[in-house]
CSV table of C-alpha atoms in Angstrom, one decimal:
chain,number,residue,atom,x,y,z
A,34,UNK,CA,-4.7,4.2,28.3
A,35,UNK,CA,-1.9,2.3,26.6
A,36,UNK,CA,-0.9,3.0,23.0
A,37,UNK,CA,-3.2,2.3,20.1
A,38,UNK,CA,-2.4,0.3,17.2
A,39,UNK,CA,-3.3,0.1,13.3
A,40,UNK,CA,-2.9,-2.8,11.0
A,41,UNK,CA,-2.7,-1.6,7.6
A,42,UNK,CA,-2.7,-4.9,5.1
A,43,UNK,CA,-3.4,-5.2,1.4
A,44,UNK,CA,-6.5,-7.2,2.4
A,45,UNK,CA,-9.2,-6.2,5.1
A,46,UNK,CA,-10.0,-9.7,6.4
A,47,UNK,CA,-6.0,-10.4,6.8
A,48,UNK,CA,-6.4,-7.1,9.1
A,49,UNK,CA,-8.9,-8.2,11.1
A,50,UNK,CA,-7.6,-11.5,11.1
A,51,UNK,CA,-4.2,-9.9,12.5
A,52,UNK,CA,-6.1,-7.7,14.8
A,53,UNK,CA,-7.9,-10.8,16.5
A,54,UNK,CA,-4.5,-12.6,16.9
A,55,UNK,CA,-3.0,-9.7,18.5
A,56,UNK,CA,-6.2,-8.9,20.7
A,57,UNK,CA,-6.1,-12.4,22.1
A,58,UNK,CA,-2.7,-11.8,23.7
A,59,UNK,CA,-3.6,-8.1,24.6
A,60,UNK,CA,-7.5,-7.5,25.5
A,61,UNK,CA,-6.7,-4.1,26.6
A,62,UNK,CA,-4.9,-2.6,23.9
A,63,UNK,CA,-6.8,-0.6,21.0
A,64,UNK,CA,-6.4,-2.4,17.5
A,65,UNK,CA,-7.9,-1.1,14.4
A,66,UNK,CA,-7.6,-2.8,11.7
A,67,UNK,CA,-7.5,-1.6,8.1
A,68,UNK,CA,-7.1,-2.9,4.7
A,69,UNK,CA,-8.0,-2.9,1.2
A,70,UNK,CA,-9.3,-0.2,-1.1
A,71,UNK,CA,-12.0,2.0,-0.6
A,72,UNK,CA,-13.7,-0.2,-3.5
A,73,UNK,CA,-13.2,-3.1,-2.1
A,74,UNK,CA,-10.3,-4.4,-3.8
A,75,UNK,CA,-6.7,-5.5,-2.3
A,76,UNK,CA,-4.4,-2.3,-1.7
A,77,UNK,CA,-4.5,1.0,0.9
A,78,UNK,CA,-6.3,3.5,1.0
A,79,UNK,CA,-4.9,7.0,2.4
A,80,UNK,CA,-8.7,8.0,3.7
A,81,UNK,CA,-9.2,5.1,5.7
A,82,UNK,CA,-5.8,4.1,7.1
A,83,UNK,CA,-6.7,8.1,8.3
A,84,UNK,CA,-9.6,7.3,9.8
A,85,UNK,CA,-8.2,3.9,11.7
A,86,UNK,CA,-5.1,6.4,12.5
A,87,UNK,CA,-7.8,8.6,14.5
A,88,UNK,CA,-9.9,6.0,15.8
A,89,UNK,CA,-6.7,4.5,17.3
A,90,UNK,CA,-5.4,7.2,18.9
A,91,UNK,CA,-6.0,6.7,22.7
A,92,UNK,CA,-3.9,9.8,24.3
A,93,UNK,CA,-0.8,7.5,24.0
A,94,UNK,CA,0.1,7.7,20.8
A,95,UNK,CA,-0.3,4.9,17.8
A,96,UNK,CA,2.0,3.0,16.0
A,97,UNK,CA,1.1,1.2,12.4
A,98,UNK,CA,1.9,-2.0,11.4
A,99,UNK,CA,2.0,-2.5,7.7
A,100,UNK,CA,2.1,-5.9,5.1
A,101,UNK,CA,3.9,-4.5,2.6
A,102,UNK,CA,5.5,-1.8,0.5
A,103,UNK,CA,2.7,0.4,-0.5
A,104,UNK,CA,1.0,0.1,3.0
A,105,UNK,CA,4.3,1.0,4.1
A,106,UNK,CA,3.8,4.2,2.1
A,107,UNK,CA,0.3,4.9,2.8
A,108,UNK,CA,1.0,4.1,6.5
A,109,UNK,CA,3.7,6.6,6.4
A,110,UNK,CA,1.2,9.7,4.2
A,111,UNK,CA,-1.0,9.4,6.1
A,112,UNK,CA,1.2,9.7,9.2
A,113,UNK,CA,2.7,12.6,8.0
A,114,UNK,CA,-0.8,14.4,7.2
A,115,UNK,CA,-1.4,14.5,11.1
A,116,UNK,CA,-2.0,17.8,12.8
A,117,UNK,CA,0.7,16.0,15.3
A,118,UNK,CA,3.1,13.7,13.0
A,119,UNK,CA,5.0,12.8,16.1
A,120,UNK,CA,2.0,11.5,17.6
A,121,UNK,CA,2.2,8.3,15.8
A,122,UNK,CA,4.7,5.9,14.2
A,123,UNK,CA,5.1,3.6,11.5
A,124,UNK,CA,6.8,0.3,13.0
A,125,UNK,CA,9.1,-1.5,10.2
A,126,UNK,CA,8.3,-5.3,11.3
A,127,UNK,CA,6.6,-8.6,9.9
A,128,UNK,CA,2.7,-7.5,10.1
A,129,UNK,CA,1.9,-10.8,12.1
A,130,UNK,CA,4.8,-11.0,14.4
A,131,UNK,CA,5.1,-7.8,14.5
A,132,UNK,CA,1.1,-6.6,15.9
A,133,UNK,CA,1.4,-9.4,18.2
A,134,UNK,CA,4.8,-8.4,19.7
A,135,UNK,CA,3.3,-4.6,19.7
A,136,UNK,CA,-0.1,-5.0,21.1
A,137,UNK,CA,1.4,-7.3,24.2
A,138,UNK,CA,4.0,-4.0,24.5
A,139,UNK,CA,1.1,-1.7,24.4
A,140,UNK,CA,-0.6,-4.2,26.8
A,141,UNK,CA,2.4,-3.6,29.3
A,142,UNK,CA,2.0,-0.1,28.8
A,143,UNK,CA,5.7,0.9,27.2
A,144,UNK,CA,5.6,4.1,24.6
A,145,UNK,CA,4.9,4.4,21.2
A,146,UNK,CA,8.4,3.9,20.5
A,147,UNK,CA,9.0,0.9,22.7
A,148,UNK,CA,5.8,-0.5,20.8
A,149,UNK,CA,7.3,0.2,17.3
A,150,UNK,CA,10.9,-1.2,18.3
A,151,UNK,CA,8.8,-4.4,19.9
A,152,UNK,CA,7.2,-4.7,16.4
A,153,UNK,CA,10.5,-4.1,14.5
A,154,UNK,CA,12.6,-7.0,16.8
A,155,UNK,CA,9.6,-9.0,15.9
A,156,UNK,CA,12.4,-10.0,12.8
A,157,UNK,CA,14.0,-13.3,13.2
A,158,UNK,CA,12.5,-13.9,16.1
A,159,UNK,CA,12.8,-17.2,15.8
A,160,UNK,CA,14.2,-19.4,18.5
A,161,UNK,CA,17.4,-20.7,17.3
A,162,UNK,CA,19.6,-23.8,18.3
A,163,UNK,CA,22.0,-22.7,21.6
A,164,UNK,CA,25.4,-23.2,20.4
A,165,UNK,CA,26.6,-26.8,22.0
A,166,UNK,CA,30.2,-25.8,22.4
A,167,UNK,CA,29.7,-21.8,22.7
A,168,UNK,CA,33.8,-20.1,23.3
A,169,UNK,CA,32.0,-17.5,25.4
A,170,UNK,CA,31.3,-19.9,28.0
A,171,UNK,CA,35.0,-20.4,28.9
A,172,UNK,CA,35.3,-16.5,29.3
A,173,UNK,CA,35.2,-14.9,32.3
A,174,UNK,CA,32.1,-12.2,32.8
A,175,UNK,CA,29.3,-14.7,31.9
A,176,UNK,CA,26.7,-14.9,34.2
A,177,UNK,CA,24.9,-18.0,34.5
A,178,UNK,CA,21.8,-19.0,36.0
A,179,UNK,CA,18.9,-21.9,35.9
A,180,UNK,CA,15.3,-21.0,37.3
A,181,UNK,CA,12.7,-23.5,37.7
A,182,UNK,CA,9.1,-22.0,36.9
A,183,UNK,CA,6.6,-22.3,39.3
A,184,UNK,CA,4.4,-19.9,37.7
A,185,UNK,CA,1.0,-21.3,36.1
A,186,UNK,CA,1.4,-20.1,32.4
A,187,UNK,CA,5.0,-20.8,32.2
A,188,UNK,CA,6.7,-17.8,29.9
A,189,UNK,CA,3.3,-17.2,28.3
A,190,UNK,CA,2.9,-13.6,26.8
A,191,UNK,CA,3.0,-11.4,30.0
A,192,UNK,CA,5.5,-13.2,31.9
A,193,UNK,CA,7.7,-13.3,28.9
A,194,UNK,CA,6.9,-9.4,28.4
A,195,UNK,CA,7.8,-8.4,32.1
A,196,UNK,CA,10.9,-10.4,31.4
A,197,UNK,CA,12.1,-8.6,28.7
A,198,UNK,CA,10.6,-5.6,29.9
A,199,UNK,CA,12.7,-6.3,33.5
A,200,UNK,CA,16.1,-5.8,30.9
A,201,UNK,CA,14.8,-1.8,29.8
A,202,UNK,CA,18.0,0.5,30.4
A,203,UNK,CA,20.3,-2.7,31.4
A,204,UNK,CA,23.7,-3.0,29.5
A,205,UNK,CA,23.3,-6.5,29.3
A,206,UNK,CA,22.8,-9.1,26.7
A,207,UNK,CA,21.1,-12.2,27.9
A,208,UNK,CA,19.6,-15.1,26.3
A,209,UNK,CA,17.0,-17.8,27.9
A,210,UNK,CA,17.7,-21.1,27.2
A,211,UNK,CA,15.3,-24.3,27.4
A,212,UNK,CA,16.6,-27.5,26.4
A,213,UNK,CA,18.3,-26.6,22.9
A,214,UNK,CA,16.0,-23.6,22.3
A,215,UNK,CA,17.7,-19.9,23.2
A,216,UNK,CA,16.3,-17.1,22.8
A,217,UNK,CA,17.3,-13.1,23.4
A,218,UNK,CA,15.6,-11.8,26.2
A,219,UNK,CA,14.8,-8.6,25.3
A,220,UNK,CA,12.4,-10.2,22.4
A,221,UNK,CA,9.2,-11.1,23.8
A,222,UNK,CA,8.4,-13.0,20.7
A,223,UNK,CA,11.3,-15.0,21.0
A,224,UNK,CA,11.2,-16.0,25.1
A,225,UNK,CA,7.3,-17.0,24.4
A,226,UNK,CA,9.0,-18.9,20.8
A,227,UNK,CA,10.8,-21.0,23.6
A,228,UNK,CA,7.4,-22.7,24.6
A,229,UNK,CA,8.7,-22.5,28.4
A,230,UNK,CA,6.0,-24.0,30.9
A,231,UNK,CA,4.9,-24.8,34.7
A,232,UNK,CA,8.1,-26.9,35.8
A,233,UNK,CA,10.6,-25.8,33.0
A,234,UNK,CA,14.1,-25.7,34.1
A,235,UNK,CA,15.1,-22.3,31.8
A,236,UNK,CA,18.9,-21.2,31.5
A,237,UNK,CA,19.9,-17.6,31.6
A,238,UNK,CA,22.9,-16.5,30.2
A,239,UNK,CA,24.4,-12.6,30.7
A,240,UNK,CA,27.1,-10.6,29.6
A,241,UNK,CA,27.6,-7.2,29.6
A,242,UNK,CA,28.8,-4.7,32.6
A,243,UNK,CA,25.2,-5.1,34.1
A,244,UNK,CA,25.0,-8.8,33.5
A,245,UNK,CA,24.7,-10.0,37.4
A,246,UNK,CA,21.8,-7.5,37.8
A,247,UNK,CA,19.9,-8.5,35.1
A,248,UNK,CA,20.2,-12.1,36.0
A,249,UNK,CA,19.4,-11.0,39.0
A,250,UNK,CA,15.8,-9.2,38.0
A,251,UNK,CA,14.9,-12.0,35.9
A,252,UNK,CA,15.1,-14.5,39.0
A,253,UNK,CA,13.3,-12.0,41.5
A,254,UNK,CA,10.4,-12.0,38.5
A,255,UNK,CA,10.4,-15.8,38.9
A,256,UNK,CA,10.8,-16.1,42.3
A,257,UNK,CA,7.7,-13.9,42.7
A,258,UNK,CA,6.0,-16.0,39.7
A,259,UNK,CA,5.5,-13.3,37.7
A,260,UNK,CA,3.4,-11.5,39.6
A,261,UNK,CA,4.1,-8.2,39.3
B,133,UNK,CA,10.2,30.9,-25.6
B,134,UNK,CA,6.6,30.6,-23.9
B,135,UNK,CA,6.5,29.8,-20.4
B,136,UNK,CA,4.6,27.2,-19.1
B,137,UNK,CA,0.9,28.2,-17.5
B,138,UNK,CA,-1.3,26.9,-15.1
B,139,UNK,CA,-3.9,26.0,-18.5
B,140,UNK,CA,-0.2,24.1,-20.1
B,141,UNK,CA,-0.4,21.9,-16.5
B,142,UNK,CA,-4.1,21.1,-16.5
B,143,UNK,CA,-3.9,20.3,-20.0
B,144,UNK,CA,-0.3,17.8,-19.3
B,145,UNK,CA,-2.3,16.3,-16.5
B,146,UNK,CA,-5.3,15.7,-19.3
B,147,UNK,CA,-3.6,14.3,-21.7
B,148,UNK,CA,-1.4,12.3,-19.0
B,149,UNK,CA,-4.8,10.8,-17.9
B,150,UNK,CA,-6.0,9.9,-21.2
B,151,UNK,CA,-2.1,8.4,-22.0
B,152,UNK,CA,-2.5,6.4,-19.0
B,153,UNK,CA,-6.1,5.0,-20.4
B,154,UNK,CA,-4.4,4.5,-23.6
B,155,UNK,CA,-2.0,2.1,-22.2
B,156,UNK,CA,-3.8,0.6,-19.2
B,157,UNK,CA,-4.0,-2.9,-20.8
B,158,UNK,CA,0.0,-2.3,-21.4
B,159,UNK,CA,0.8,-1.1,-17.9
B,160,UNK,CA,-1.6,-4.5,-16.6
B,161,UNK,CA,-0.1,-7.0,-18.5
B,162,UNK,CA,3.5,-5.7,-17.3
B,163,UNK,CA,2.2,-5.5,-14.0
B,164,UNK,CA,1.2,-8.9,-13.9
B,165,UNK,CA,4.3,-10.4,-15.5
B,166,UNK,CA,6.0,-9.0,-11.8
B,167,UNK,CA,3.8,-7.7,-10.2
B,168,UNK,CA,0.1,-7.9,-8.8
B,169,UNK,CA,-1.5,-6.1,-12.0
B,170,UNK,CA,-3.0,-3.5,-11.0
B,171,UNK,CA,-1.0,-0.9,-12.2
B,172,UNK,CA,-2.7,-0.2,-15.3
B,173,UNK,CA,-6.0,0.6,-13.4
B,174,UNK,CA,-4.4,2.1,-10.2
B,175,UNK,CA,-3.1,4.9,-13.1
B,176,UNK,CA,-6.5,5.4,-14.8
B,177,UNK,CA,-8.0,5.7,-12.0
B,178,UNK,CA,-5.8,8.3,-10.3
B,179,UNK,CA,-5.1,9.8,-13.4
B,180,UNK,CA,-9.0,10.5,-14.1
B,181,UNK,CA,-9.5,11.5,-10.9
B,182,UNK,CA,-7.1,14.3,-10.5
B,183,UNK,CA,-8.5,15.4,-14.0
B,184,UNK,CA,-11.6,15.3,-12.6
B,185,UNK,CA,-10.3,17.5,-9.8
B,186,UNK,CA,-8.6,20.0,-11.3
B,187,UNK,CA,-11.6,20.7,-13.7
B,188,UNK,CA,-13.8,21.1,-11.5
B,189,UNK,CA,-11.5,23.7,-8.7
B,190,UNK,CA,-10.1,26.0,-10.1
B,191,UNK,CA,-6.2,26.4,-9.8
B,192,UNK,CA,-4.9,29.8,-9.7
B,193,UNK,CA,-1.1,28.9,-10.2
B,194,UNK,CA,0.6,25.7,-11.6
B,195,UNK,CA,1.9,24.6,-8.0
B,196,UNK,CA,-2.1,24.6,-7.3
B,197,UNK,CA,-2.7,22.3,-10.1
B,198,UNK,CA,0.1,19.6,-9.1
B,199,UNK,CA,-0.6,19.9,-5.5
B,200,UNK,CA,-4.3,18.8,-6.3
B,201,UNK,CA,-3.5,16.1,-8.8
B,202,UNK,CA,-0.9,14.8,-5.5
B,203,UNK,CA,-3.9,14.8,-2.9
B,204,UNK,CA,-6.2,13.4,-5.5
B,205,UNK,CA,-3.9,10.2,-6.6
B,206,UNK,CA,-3.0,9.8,-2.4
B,207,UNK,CA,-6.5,9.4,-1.7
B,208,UNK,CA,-7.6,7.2,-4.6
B,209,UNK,CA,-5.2,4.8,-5.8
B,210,UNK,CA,-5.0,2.3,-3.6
B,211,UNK,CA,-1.5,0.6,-5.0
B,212,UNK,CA,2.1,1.8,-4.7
B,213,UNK,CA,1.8,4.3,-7.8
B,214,UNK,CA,-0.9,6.4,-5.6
B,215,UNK,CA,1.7,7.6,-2.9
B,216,UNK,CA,5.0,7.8,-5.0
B,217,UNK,CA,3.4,9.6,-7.7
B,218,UNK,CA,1.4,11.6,-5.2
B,219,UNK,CA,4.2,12.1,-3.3
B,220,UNK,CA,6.3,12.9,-6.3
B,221,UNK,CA,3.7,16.0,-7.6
B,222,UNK,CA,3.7,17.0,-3.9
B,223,UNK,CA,7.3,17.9,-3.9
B,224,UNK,CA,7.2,19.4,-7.3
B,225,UNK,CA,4.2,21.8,-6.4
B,226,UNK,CA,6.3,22.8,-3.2
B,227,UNK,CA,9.2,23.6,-5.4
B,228,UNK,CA,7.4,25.4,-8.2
B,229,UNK,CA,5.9,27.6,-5.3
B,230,UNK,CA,3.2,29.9,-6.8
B,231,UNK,CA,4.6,31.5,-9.8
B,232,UNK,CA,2.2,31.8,-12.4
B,233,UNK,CA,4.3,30.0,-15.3
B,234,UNK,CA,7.0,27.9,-15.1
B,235,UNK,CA,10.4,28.5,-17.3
B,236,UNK,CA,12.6,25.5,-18.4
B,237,UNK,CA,14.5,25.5,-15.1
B,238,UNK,CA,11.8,25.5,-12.9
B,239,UNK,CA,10.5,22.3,-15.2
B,240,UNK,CA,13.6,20.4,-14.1
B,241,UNK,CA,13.8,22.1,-10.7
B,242,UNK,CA,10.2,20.6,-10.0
B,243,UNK,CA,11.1,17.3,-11.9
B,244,UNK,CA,14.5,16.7,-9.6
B,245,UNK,CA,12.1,17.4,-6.4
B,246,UNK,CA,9.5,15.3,-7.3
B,247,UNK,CA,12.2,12.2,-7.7
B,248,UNK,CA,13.3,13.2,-4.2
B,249,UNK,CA,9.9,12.7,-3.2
B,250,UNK,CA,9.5,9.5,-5.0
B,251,UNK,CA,13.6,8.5,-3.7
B,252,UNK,CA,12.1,9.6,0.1
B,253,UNK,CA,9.1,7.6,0.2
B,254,UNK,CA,9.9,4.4,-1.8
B,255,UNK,CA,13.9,4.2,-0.6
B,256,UNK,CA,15.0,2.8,-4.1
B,257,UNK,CA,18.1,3.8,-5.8
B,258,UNK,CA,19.1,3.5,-9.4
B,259,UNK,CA,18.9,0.2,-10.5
B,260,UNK,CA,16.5,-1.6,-8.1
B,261,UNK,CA,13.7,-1.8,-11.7
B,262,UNK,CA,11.8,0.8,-10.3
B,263,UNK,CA,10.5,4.2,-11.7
B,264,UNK,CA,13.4,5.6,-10.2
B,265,UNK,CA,15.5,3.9,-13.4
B,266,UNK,CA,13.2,6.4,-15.8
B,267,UNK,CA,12.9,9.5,-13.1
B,268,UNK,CA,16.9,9.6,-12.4
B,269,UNK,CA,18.2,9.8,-15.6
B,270,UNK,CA,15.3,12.0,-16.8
B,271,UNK,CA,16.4,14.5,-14.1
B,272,UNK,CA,19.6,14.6,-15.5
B,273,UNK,CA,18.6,15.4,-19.3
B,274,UNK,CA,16.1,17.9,-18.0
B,275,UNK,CA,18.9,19.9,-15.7
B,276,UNK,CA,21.2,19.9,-18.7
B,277,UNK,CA,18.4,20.8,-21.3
B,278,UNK,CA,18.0,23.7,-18.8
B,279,UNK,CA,21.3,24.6,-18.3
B,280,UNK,CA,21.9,24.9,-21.4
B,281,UNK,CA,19.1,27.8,-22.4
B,282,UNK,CA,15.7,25.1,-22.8
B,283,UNK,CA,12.1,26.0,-22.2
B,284,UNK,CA,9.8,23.7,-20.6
B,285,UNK,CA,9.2,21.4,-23.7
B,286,UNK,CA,12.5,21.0,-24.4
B,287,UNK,CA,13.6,20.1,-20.8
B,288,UNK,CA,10.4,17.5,-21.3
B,289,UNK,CA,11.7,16.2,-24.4
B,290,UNK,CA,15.0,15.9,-23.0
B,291,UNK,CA,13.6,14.1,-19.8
B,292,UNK,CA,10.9,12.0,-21.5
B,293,UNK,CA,13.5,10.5,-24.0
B,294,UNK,CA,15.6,9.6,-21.2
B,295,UNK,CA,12.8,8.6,-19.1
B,296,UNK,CA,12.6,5.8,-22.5
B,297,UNK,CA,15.6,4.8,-22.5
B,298,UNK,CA,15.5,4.6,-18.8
B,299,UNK,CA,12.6,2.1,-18.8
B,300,UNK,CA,13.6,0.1,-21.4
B,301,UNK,CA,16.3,-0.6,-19.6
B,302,UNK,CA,14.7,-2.1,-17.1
B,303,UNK,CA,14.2,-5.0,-18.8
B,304,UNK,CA,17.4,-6.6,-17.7
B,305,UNK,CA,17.5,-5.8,-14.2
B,306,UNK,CA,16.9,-7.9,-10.9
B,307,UNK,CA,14.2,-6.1,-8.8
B,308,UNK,CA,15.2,-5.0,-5.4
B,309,UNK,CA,12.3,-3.3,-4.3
B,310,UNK,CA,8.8,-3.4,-4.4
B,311,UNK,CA,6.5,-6.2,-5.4
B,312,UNK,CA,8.5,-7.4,-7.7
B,313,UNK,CA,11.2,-7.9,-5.7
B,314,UNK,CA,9.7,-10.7,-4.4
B,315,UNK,CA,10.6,-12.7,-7.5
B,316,UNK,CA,14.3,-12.6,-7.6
B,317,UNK,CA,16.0,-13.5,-10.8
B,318,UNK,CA,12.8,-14.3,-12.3
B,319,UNK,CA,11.9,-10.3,-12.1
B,320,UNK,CA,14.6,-10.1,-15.1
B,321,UNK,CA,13.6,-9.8,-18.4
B,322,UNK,CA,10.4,-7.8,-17.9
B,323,UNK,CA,10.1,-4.0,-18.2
B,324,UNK,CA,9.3,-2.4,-14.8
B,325,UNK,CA,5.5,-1.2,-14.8
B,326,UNK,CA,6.5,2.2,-13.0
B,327,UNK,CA,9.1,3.4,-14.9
B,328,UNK,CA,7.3,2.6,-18.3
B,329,UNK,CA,4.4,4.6,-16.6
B,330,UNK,CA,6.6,7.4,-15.5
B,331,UNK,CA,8.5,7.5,-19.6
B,332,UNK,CA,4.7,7.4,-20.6
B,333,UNK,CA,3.9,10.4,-18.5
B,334,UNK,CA,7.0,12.3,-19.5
B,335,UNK,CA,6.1,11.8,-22.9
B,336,UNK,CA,2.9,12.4,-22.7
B,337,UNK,CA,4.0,16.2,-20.6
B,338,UNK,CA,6.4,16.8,-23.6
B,339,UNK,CA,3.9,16.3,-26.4
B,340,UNK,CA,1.6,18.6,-24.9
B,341,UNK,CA,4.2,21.4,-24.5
B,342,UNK,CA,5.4,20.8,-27.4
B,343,UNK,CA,2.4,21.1,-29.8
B,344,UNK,CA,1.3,24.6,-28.5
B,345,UNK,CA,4.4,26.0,-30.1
């Protein structure tokens, strides 16, 4: 069973709202969501962020997603007040980004840690504009490489997780480019920010002393349309 | 010089409660200047709670007492004050152990752990308008008060009056953390909520030490 998650917000229905986001992308994954104050009011409570902690927990371990600073703290107490502390962990990350970019982890079956570090790089995300006249290009040790995709959901959520998840252990740093859009490949968030579909002509970029393998994985992955 | 007993703590943590109710409309409207106003209530309601609490169980030692009053404002306060202040008495209950009454050193000792506790959980340093601003230098005053031959009230009137001064203090600062921080510049010119609660409390601890004598 893959990881658990818990969605601690201020506010119940932004929970569950958060928790149905993230469920759409990973049906398998357990998300509990939790919010407000045992009265009913916007805050955390300790007892129930407890109770979603143990409801959660799958065998995998669970990592928390918080809004913000209190359910931070909360998150965090009632993490500690475990039997097993180490069993789960608090993920510093934007609570949207971040429970989307966990639960399709979780959904790929990485560890609790992987899940939390998926929800932390969940932070500036955002697909920024490739450099037009990048200095690195003229260097030598940068890998290029254009795929076409031939897959049917283009670099949806579980191609783009395979991708990133293809780069685990590399010492490589690669981007995916379309069009003007670039992305790091390691973020899932930001390869599915690109918007890449059926018939996309994406650019990979690699440096790094493992740069020609991981170019390399990436277009096996396509080659085999994601299917793995 | 009277120590400080476990019946000194329950009554502190009495009078901190009815302090706290005193000044809730004080604590909201400062709250809502920078914050999301709930302070005020969050206290009262912790604050009756844990009296509630440690009325009803009773605490053989004074580390018993605080470590209730920390469980008891964890589980019910549902804003920031419920795990730094519960995290805060956590720490000082583990550092006053289980002796039966506290001298003026082990007053600071437990005051300096609980601001660790509160320094652990919340990450905010001197000068971010938190209740760090009124904990730090209060720490200070009550170390020295200690050091320099102090029983338990005066470490508390030597922490609570620079837990004031602290507080006030606040006023002109920029918030960088908590839900203040979220305003910028326009956080200046307030007093921060939670270190006005925490000079309150100090006070509150001081006062009731102070008159048994």
């Amino acid at each position: 069973m893959s990881v658990g998650l818990v969605l601690v917000s201020h506010s119940r229905r932004l929970a569950e709202g958060v928790a149905e986001l993230a469920e759409q992308m990973a049906p398998g994954v357990r998300i509990v969501p939790t919010g407000g104050t045992a009265d009913g009011g916007t805050g955390t409570d300790f007892e129930s962020v407890s109770a979603a902690l143990e409801e959660a927990e799958t065998g995998s371990g669970v990592v928390l997603v918080y809004d913000l600073g209190s359910a931070h703290m909360t998150a965090e107490l009632a993490v500690e007040a475990l039997d097993d502390p180490s069993g789960a962990v608090v993920a510093d990350g934007p609570l949207v980004e971040g429970a989307v970019a966990a639960a399709v982890a979780a959904q790929g079956d990485r560890d609790k840690d992987a899940v939390a570090r998926a929800a932390a790089d969940a932070v500036g995300t955002d697909t920024r504009q490739a450099a037009t006249s990048d200095p690195e290009s003229q260097q030598p040790g940068v890998v290029r490489e254009e795929i076409v995709l031939d897959n049917e959901v283009g670099l949806h959520a579980r191609p783009a997780a395979l991708l990133s998840r293809s780069l685990t252990g590399m010492q490589a740093r690669v981007t995916v480019a379309l069009g003007d859009k670039e992305a790091d490949a390691s973020s899932v968030l930001g390869v599915m920010g690109l918007g890449a579909q059926k018939g996309d002509r994406i650019a990979l970029r690699a440096t790094g002393p493992d740069a020609v393998q991981a170019v390399q994985r990436i277009t096996e992955l396509a080659d085999n349309n994601f299917d793995a | 010089m009277g120590g400080c007993s476990t019946r000194d703590v329950i009554a502190a943590v009495r009078a901190g409660s009815e302090a706290v109710t005193e000044h809730r409309d004080e604590l909201v409207r400062l709250d809502r200047e920078i914050g999301d106003a709930d302070h005020g209530e969050n206290m009262e309601r912790g604050f009756r709670a844990a009296v509630s609490q440690v009325e009803s169980a009773p605490s053989e030692t004074p580390g018993a007492v605080l470590k209730l009053v920390a469980t008891t404002l964890i589980s019910s306060v549902g804003g920031a004050s419920g795990p730094l202040y519960g995290t805060a008495f956590l720490r000082a209950a583990s550092a006053v152990g289980d002796v039966t009454e506290l001298d003026g050193t082990a007053v600071a000792a437990a005051l300096q752990a609980g601001m660790e506790g509160v320094t652990a959980r919340g990450k905010a340093v001197v000068g971010d308008k938190t209740m760090i601003d009124a904990l730090s230098p209060a720490v200070d005053a009550a170390k020295s008060a200690a050091g320099s031959g102090h029983g338990p009230s005066g470490v508390l009137a030597a922490a609570a009056e620079a837990a004031h001064t602290g507080a006030r203090n606040t006023e002109e600062l920029v918030a960088r953390k908590g839900r203040a921080s979220y305003l910028g510049e326009r956080s200046a010119g307030h007093v921060d909520p939670g270190a006005r609660s925490t000079a309150l409390l100090l006070g509150t601890f001081a006062e009731t030490t102070g008159v048994r004598r």
